XYZ file of C-alpha atoms in Angstrom:
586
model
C -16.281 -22.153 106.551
C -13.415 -23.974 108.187
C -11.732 -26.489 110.805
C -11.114 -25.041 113.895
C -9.687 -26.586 117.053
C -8.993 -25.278 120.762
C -7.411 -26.515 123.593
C -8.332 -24.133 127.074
C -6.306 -24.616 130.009
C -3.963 -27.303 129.772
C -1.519 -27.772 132.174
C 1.218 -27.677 129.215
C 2.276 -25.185 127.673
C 5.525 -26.691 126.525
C 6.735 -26.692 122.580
C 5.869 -30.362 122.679
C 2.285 -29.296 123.286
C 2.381 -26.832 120.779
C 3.479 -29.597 118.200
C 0.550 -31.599 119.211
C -1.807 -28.950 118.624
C -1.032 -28.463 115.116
C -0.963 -32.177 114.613
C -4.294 -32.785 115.853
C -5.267 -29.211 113.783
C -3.716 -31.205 110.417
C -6.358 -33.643 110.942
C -8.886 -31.179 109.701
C -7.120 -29.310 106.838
C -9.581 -30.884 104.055
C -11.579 -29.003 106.120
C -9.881 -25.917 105.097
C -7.315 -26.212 102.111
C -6.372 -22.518 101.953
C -4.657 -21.345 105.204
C -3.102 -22.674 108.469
C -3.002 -20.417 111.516
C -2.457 -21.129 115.655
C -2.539 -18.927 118.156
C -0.655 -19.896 121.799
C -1.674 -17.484 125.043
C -0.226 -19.514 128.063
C -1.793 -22.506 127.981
C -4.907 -22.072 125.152
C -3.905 -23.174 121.939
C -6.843 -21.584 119.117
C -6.066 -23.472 115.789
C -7.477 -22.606 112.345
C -8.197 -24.551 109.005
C -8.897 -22.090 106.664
C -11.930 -22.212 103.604
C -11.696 -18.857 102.041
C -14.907 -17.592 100.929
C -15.130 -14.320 102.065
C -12.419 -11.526 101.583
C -9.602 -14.455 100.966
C -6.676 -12.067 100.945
C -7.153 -11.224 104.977
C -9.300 -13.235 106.440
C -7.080 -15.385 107.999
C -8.078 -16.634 111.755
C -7.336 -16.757 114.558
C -9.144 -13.131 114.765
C -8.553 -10.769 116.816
C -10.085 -7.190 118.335
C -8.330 -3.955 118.088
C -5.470 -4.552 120.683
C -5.497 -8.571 120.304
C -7.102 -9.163 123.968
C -10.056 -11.169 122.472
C -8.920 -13.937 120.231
C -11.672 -16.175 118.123
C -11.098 -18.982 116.061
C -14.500 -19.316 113.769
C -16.019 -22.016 111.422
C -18.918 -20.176 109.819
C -20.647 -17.556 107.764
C -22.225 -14.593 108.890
C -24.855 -13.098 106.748
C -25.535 -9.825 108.750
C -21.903 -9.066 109.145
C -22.368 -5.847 107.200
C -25.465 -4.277 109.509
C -23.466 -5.423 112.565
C -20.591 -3.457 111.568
C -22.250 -0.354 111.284
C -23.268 -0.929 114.873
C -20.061 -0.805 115.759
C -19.048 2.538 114.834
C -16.174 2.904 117.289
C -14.356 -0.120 116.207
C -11.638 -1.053 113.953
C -12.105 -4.118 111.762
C -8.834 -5.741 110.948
C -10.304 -8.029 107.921
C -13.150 -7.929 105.334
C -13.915 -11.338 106.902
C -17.824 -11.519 107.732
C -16.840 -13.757 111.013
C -14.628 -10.861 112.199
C -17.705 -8.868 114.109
C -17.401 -11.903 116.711
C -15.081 -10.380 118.902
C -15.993 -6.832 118.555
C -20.071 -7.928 119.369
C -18.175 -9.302 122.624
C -16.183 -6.517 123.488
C -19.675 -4.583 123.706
C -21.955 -6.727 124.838
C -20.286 -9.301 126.808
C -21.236 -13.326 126.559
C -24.890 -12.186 125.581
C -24.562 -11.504 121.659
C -24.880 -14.899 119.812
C -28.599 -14.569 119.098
C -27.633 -10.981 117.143
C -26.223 -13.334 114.337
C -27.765 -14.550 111.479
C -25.938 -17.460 110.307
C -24.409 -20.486 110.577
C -21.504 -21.016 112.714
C -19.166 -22.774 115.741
C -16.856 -20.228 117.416
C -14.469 -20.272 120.377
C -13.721 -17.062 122.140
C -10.706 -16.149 124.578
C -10.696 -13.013 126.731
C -7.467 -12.912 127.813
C -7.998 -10.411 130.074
C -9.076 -12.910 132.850
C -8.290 -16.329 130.597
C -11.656 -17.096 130.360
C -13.638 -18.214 127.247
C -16.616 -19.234 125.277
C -17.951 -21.646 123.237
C -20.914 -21.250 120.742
C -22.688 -23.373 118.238
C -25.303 -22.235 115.673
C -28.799 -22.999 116.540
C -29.591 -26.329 114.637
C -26.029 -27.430 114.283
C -25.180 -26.717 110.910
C -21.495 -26.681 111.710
C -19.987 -29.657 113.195
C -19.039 -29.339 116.718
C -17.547 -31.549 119.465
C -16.780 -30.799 123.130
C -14.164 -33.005 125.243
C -12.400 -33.095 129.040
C -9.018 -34.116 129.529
C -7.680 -36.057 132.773
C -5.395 -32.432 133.537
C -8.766 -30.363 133.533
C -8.566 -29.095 129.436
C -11.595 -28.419 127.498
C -11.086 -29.515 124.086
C -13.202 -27.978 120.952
C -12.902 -29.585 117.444
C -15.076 -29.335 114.270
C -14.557 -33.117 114.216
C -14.174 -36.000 116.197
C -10.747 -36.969 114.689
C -9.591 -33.896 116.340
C -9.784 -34.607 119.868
C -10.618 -38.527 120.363
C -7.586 -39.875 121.053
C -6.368 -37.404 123.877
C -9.486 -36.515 125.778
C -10.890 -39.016 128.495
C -15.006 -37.872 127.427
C -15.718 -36.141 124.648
C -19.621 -35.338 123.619
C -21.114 -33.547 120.552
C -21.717 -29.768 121.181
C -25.437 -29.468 121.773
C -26.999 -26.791 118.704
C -28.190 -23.574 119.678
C -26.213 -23.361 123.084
C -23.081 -21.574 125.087
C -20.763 -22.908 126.764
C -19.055 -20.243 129.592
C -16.056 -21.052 131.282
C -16.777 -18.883 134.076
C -20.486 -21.167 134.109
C -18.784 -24.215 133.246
C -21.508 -25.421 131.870
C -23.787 -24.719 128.617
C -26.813 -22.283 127.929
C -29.334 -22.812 125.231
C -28.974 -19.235 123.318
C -31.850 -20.499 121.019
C -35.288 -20.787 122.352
C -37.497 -20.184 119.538
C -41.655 -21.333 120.331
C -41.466 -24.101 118.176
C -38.717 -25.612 120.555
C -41.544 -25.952 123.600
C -43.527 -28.132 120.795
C -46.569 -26.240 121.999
C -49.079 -26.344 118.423
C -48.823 -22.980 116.830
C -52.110 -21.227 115.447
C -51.425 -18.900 112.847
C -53.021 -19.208 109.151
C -51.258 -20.116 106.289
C -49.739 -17.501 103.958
C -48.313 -19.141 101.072
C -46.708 -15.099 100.144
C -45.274 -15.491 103.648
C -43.730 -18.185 103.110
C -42.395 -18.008 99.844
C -40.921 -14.022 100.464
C -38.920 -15.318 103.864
C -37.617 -18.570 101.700
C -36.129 -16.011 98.779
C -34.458 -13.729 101.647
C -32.753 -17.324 103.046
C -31.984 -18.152 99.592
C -30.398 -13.931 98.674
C -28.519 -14.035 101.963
C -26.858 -17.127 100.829
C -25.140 -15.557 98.179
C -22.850 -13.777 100.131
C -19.446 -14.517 98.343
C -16.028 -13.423 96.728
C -15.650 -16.960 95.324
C -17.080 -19.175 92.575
C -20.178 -21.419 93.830
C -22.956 -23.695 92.214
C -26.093 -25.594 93.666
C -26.731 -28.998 94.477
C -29.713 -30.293 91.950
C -31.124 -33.589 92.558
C -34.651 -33.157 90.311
C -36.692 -33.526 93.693
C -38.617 -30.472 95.033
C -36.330 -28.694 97.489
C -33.099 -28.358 95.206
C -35.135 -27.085 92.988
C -36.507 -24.543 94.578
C -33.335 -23.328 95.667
C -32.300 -23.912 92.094
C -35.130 -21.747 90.793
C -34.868 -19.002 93.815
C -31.144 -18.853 93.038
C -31.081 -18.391 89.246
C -34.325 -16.141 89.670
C -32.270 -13.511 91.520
C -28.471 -13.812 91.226
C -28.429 -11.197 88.475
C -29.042 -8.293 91.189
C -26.111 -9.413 93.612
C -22.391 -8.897 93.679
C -21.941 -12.238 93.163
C -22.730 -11.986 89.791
C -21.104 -8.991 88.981
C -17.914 -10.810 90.038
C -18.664 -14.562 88.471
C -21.421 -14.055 85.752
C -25.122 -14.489 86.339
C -25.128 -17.900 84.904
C -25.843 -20.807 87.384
C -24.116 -23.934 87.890
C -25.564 -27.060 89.184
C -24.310 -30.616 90.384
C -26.679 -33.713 90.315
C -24.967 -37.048 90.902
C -26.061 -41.154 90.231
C -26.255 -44.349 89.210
C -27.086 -44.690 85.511
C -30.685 -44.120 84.972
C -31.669 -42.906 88.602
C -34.633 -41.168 88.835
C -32.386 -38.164 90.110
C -30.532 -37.693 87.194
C -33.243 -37.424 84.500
C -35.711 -34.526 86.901
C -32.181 -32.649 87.469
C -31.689 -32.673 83.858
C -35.497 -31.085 83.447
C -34.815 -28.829 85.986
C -31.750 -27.233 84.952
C -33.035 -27.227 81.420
C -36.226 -25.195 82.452
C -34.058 -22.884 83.841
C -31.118 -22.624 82.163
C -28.187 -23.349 84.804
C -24.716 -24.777 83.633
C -25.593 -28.465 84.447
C -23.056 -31.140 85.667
C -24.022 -34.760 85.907
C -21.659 -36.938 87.681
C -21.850 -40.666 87.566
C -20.341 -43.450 89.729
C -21.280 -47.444 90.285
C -22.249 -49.321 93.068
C -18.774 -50.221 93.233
C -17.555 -46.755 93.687
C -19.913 -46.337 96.335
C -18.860 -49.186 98.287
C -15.202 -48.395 97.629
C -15.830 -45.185 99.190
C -17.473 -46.289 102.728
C -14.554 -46.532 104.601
C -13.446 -43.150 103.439
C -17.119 -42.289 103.806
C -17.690 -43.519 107.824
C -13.830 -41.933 108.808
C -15.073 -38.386 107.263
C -18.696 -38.076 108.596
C -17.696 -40.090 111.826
C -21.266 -42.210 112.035
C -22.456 -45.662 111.757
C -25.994 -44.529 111.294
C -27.111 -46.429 108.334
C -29.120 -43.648 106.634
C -26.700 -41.268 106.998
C -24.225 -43.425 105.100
C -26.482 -44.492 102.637
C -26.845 -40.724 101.558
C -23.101 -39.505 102.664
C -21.702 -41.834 99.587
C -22.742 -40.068 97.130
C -22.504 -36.062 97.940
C -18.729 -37.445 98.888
C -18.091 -38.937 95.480
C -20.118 -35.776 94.096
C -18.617 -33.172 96.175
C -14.812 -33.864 95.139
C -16.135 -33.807 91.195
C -17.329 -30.341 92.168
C -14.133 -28.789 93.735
C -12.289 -30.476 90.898
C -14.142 -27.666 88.938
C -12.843 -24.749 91.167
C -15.874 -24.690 92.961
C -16.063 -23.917 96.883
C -19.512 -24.108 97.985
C -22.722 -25.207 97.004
C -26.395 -24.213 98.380
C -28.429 -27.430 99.051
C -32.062 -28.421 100.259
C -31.621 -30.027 103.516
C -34.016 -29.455 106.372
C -37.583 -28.783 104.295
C -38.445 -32.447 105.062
C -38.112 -32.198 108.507
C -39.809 -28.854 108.752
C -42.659 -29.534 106.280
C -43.589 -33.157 107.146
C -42.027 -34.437 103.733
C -41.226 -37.716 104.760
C -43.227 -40.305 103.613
C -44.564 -41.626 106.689
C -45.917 -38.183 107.925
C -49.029 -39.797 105.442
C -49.498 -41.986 108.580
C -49.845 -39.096 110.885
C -52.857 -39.676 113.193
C -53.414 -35.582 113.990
C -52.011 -32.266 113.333
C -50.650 -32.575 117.035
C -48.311 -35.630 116.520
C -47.503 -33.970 112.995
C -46.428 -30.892 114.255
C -44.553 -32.540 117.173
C -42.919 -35.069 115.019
C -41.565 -32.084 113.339
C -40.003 -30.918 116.115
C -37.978 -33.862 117.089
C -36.867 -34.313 113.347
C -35.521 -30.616 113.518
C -33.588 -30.930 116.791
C -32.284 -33.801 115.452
C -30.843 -32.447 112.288
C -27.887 -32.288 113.645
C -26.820 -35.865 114.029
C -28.156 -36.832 110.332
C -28.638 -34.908 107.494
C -26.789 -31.495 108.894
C -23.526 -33.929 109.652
C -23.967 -35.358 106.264
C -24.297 -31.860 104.144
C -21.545 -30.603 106.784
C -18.861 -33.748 106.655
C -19.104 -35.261 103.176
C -18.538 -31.671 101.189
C -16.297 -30.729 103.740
C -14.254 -34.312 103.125
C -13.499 -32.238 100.037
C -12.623 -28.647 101.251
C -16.359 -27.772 99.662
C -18.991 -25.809 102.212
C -22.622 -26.606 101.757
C -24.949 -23.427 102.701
C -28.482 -24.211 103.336
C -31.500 -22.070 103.505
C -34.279 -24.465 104.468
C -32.737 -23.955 108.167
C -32.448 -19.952 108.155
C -33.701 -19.184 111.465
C -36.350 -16.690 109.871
C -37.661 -19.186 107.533
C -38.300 -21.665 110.659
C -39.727 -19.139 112.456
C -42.741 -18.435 110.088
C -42.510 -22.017 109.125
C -43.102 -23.516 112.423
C -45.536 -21.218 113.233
C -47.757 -22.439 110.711
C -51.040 -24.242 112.149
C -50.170 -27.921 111.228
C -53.257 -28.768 110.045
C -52.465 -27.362 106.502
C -49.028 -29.670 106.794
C -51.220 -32.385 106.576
C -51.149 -35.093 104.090
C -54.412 -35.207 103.007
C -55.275 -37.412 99.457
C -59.024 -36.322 99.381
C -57.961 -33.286 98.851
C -54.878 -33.409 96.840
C -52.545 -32.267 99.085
C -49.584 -34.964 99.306
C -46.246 -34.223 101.363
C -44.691 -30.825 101.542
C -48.093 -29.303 100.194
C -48.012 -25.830 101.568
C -44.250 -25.706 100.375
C -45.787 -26.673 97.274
C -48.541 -24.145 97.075
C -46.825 -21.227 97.523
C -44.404 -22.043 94.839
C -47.133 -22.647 92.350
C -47.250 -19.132 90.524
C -49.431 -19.506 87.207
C -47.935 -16.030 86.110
C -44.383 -16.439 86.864
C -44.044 -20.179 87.230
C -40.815 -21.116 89.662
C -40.761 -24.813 88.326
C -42.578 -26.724 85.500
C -45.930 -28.580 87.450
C -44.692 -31.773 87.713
C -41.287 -31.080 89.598
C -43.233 -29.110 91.801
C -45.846 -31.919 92.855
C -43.203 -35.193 92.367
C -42.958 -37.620 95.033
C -40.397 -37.360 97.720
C -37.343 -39.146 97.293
C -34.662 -39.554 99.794
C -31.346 -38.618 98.467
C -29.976 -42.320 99.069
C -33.431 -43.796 96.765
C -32.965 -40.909 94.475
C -29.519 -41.283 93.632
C -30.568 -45.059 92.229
C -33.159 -47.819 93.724
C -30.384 -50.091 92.880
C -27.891 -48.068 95.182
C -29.462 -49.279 98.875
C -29.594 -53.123 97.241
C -26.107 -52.677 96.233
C -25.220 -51.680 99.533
C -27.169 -54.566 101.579
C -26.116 -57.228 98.810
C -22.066 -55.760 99.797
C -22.443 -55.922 103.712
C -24.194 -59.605 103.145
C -20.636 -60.987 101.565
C -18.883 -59.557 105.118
C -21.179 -60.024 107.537
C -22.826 -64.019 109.023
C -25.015 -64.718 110.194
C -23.905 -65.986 113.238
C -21.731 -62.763 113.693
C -25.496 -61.653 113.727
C -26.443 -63.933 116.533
C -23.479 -62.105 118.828
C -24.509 -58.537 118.028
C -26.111 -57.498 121.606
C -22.405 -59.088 122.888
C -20.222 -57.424 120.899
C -22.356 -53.978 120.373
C -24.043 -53.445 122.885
C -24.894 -49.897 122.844
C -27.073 -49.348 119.504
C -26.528 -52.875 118.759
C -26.887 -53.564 114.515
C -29.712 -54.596 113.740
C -29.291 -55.508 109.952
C -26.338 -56.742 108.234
C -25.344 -53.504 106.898
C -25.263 -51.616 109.983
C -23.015 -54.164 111.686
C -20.619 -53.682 108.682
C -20.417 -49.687 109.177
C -20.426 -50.196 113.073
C -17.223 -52.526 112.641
C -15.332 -49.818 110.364
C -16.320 -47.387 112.583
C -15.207 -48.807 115.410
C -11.979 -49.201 114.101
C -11.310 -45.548 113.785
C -13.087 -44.389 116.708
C -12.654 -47.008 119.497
C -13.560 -45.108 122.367
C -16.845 -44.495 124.020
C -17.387 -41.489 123.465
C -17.454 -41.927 119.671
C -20.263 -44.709 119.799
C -22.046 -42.554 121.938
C -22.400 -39.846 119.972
C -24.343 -41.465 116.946
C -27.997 -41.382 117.370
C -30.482 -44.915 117.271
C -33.309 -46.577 117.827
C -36.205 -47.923 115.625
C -36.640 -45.851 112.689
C -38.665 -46.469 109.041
C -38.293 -44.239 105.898
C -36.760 -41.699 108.527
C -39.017 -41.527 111.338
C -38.360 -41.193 114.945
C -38.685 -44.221 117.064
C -41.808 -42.250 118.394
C -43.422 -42.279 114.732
C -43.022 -45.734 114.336
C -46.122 -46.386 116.634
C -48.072 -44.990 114.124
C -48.544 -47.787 111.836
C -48.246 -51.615 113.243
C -46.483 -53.111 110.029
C -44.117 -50.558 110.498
C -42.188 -51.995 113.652
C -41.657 -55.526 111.012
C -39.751 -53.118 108.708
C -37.419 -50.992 110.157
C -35.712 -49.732 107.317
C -34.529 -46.253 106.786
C -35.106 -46.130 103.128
C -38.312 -43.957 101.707
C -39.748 -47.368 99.860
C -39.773 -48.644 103.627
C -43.109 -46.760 104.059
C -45.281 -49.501 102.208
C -48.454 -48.341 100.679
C -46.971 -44.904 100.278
C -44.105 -44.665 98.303
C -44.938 -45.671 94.065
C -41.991 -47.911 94.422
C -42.565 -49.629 97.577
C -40.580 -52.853 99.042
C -42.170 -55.639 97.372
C -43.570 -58.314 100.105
C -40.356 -60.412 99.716
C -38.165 -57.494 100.629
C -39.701 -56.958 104.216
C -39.780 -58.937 107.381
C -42.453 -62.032 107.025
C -44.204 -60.686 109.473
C -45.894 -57.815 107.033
C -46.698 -60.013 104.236
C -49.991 -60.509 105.790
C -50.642 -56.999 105.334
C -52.313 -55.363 102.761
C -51.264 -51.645 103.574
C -53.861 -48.998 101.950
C -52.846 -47.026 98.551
C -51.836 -43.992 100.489
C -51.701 -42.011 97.296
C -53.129 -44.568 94.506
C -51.273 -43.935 91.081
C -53.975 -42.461 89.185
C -54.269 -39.702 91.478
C -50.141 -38.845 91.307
C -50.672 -38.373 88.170
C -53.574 -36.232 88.457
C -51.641 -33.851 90.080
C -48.797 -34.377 87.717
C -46.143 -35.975 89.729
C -43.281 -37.729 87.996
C -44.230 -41.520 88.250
C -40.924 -43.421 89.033
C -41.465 -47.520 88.845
């Protein structure tokens, strides 16, 4: 994948312009290290940043169709290139590059072709013909994508904020899933899957099902004339990619180029919980295993770098971000240029730890729902930005639109968290993992507690962090919050301190407006907070937040006074983890 960055109809087409462009396109060359390219019709400017991934040697963008009257500038991967092409028997393909079928899929079927392609992706399209264009993002937002107006009637497109804040009056994050025609002006959702309605789905559970349309996510992935690893953190969705990966990267061309033997990353603190299951992991099944560590005060040398790269103040995102950035530029350091990570099962599966607090499958499956269409702004901008910081793509197969097609329309009662039964978080991802004959993962990986990448990495991580923001923050610059912020106003120490360094990079409105808020605890929406009462005295996005569930839970003295007059039920009491042979971490 890549930077890209457009500007449509400006009313200057000067040289001066031109110069500005490519400034603003500099801002996103970590982006993409390996190539440079602008393209100028009257006044659109289509800049590239260039990854190369697939077909290096000629892949470079802006691409064009046979007589250069559609021009696209892409940041993506498309994993049905190859089929696509052969439905497009009467054209010429210029490059081996998979995003090339863009403009031919337009010259044959018009504005109506997005849905045809399985991947992930942000694209902008000019048909010079009549100067119009079109704007497309895939559907849960992957790819980072912004949209902005200037005061002479430009639309501005960026793969980052930094690219476009400073000389468009509003500027908005590109909605996931949707168009944008000029000759609408306005957007189109491309995506409308059933789960999107939030209507409960019916169908039984097929653990086969399942696990057959995770492997083809996890095969399609491979797609690649360059050297990549995984991300490994010990906890059960790297691993499963981990084990799906290694399991069938002998049969692809990927190997035949780079060696069947797997690579993996794991990062952390000394002695994080993380860092010991990776090692397990990767010794079960024989990957190439790297273990980077770093110190609290590496992490909180790194936030400003951190909040100017992922462009959020959202305090969960940055908890998490620090890491995978200080990770992600060990990895390229190795020569590696993307990684295949676990995001998304948590928010399709229920694996949060609150979901034990779900009342009914209906609220499950619709909490579900709103964590999906939220990826975008969380942990989708945090696998995008912080690898990306480092000129390092992140692929992940959790959010294949297949996968969350016959995931979502799994009845959510067997999603349910239900301890009388054994069946903790993530239970039917679980299940039809757990082969006896051809085991994917040794029992206890498969059944350990969820951990949230920013608990994982090191309990002592998130105290580090608080302990840090206490030293710059008062409390009487506390007392002036609602004044100074008062949009998403901080509601803890250390989200005042990333608001301020935010701020300072991205002053306008638009910026603070694009970062999501509200009450949240151990990840939940603000809706899921009603579920428990204690909850709304501890609004803390760490996994430990969700008292009575998590092994290693806030002590009393870590919450709000208000909860220490609650006794919160043993969700999942120790002795049974351990029946079920979950990795106890105290």
């Amino acid at each position: 994948m890549c930077g890209i960055l457009a500007v449509l109809g400006c009313s200057d087409s000067s040289q001066s312009k031109r110069s500005r462009v490519l400034e603003l396109s500099r801002r996103l060359k970590h982006r993409g290290p390996d190539w440079s390219g602008l393209h100028q019709h009257g006044d659109c400017y289509l800049a590239h940043q260039r990854l190369a991934i697939v077909d290096p040697a000629s892949g470079d963008q802006p691409l064009f169709n046979e007589d250069k009257s559609v021009i696209v500038t892409v940041n993506g991967e498309i994993y049905n290139h190859e089929e696509l092409r052969k439905q497009l028997p009467n054209h010429k393909f210029r490059t081996g590059s998979d995003c090339d079928v863009i403009a031919h899929l337009y010259e044959e079927h018009g504005e109506n072709f997005v849905d045809m392609l399985d991947g992930i992706f942000s694209f902008v399209l000019l048909d010079t013909r009549d100067n119009s264009f079109i704007v497309a993002r895939d559907a849960i937002g992957v790819t980072s994508l912004y949209i902005g107006w200037g005061l002479d009637g430009s639309v501005w497109i960026s793969s980052e904020l930094k690219g476009l804040n400073d000389d468009c009056e509003h500027f908005e994050s590109f909605p996931p899933g949707h168009l944008y025609s000029s000759k609408e002006r306005g957007f189109r959702r491309w995506y409308n899957p059933p789960w999107f309605s939030e209507a409960i789905p019916s169908a039984p559970y097929d653990p086969l099902a399942l696990r057959h349309a995770f492997e083809k996510a996890v095969i399609k992935r491979l797609m690649t004339d360059v050297p990549f690893g995984v991300l490994l953190s010990g906890g059960l969705d790297s691993s499963l990619v981990a084990s799906v990966t290694a399991r069938y990267l002998a049969g692809t061309k990927a190997a035949k180029q780079w060696g069947a033997k797997l690579h993996s990353f794991c990062v952390g603190l000394e002695g994080a919980p993380d860092l010991k299951a990776a090692r397990e992991v990767a010794d079960y099944l024989g990957t190439v295993h790297h273990e980077f560590h770093y110190t609290v005060q590496d992490g909180i040398d790194a936030i400003e770098d951190v909040i100017y790269h992922i462009e959020t103040y959202d305090v969960t995102t940055i908890r998490a971000s620090i890491p995978m950035f200080l990770m992600s530029r060990k990895i390229k350091s190795l020569g590696v240029k993307w990684v295949i990570s676990g995001e998304g099962s948590d928010e399709i599966f229920g694996g949060y730890l609150y979901f034990h607090k779900a009342p009914n499958k209906e609220e499950f499956h619709q909490e579900t729902c709103r964590k999906i269409k939220a990826l975008h702004k969380y942990d989708c901008l945090r696998a995008n930005k912080s690898t990306f910081a480092w000129g390092l793509e992140a692929r992940v197969p959790f959010l294949d639109k297949e996968f969350i097609r016959v995931a979502m329309n799994i009845d959510p009662q067997y999603k349910m968290i239900k301890k009388e039964e054994g069946r903790i978080e993530k239970w039917v991802l679980r299940k039809a993992f757990d082969d006896e004959e051809h085991p994917y993962l040794p029992k206890h990986i498969l059944y350990r507690q969820k951990e949230q990448f920013s608990d994982g990495v090191g309990y002592g991580w998130i105290d580090g962090l608080k302990a840090h923001a206490e030293k710059h923050v008062t409390d009487r610059m506390m007392l002036n919050a609602s004044n100074i912020y008062p949009f998403n106003t901080p509601t803890s120490k250390e989200a005042y301190y990333y608001r301020m360094i935010f701020e300072r990079f991205f002053p306008q409105n638009s910026a603070r407006l694009t970062v999501p808020g509200g009450p949240s605890v151990a990840c939940s929406t603000a809706k899921a907070v009603e579920w428990d009462a204690a909850w709304s005295n501890n609004l803390d996005p760490s996994g430990r937040a969700a008292l009575g569930v998590h092994v290693s839970a806030y002590d009393n003295n870590q919450v709000n006074s208000v909860t220490k007059a609650v006794e919160p039920e043993k969700i999942i009491p120790k002795m049974e983890i351990s029946s079920l042979g979950v990795a106890i971490q105290s």
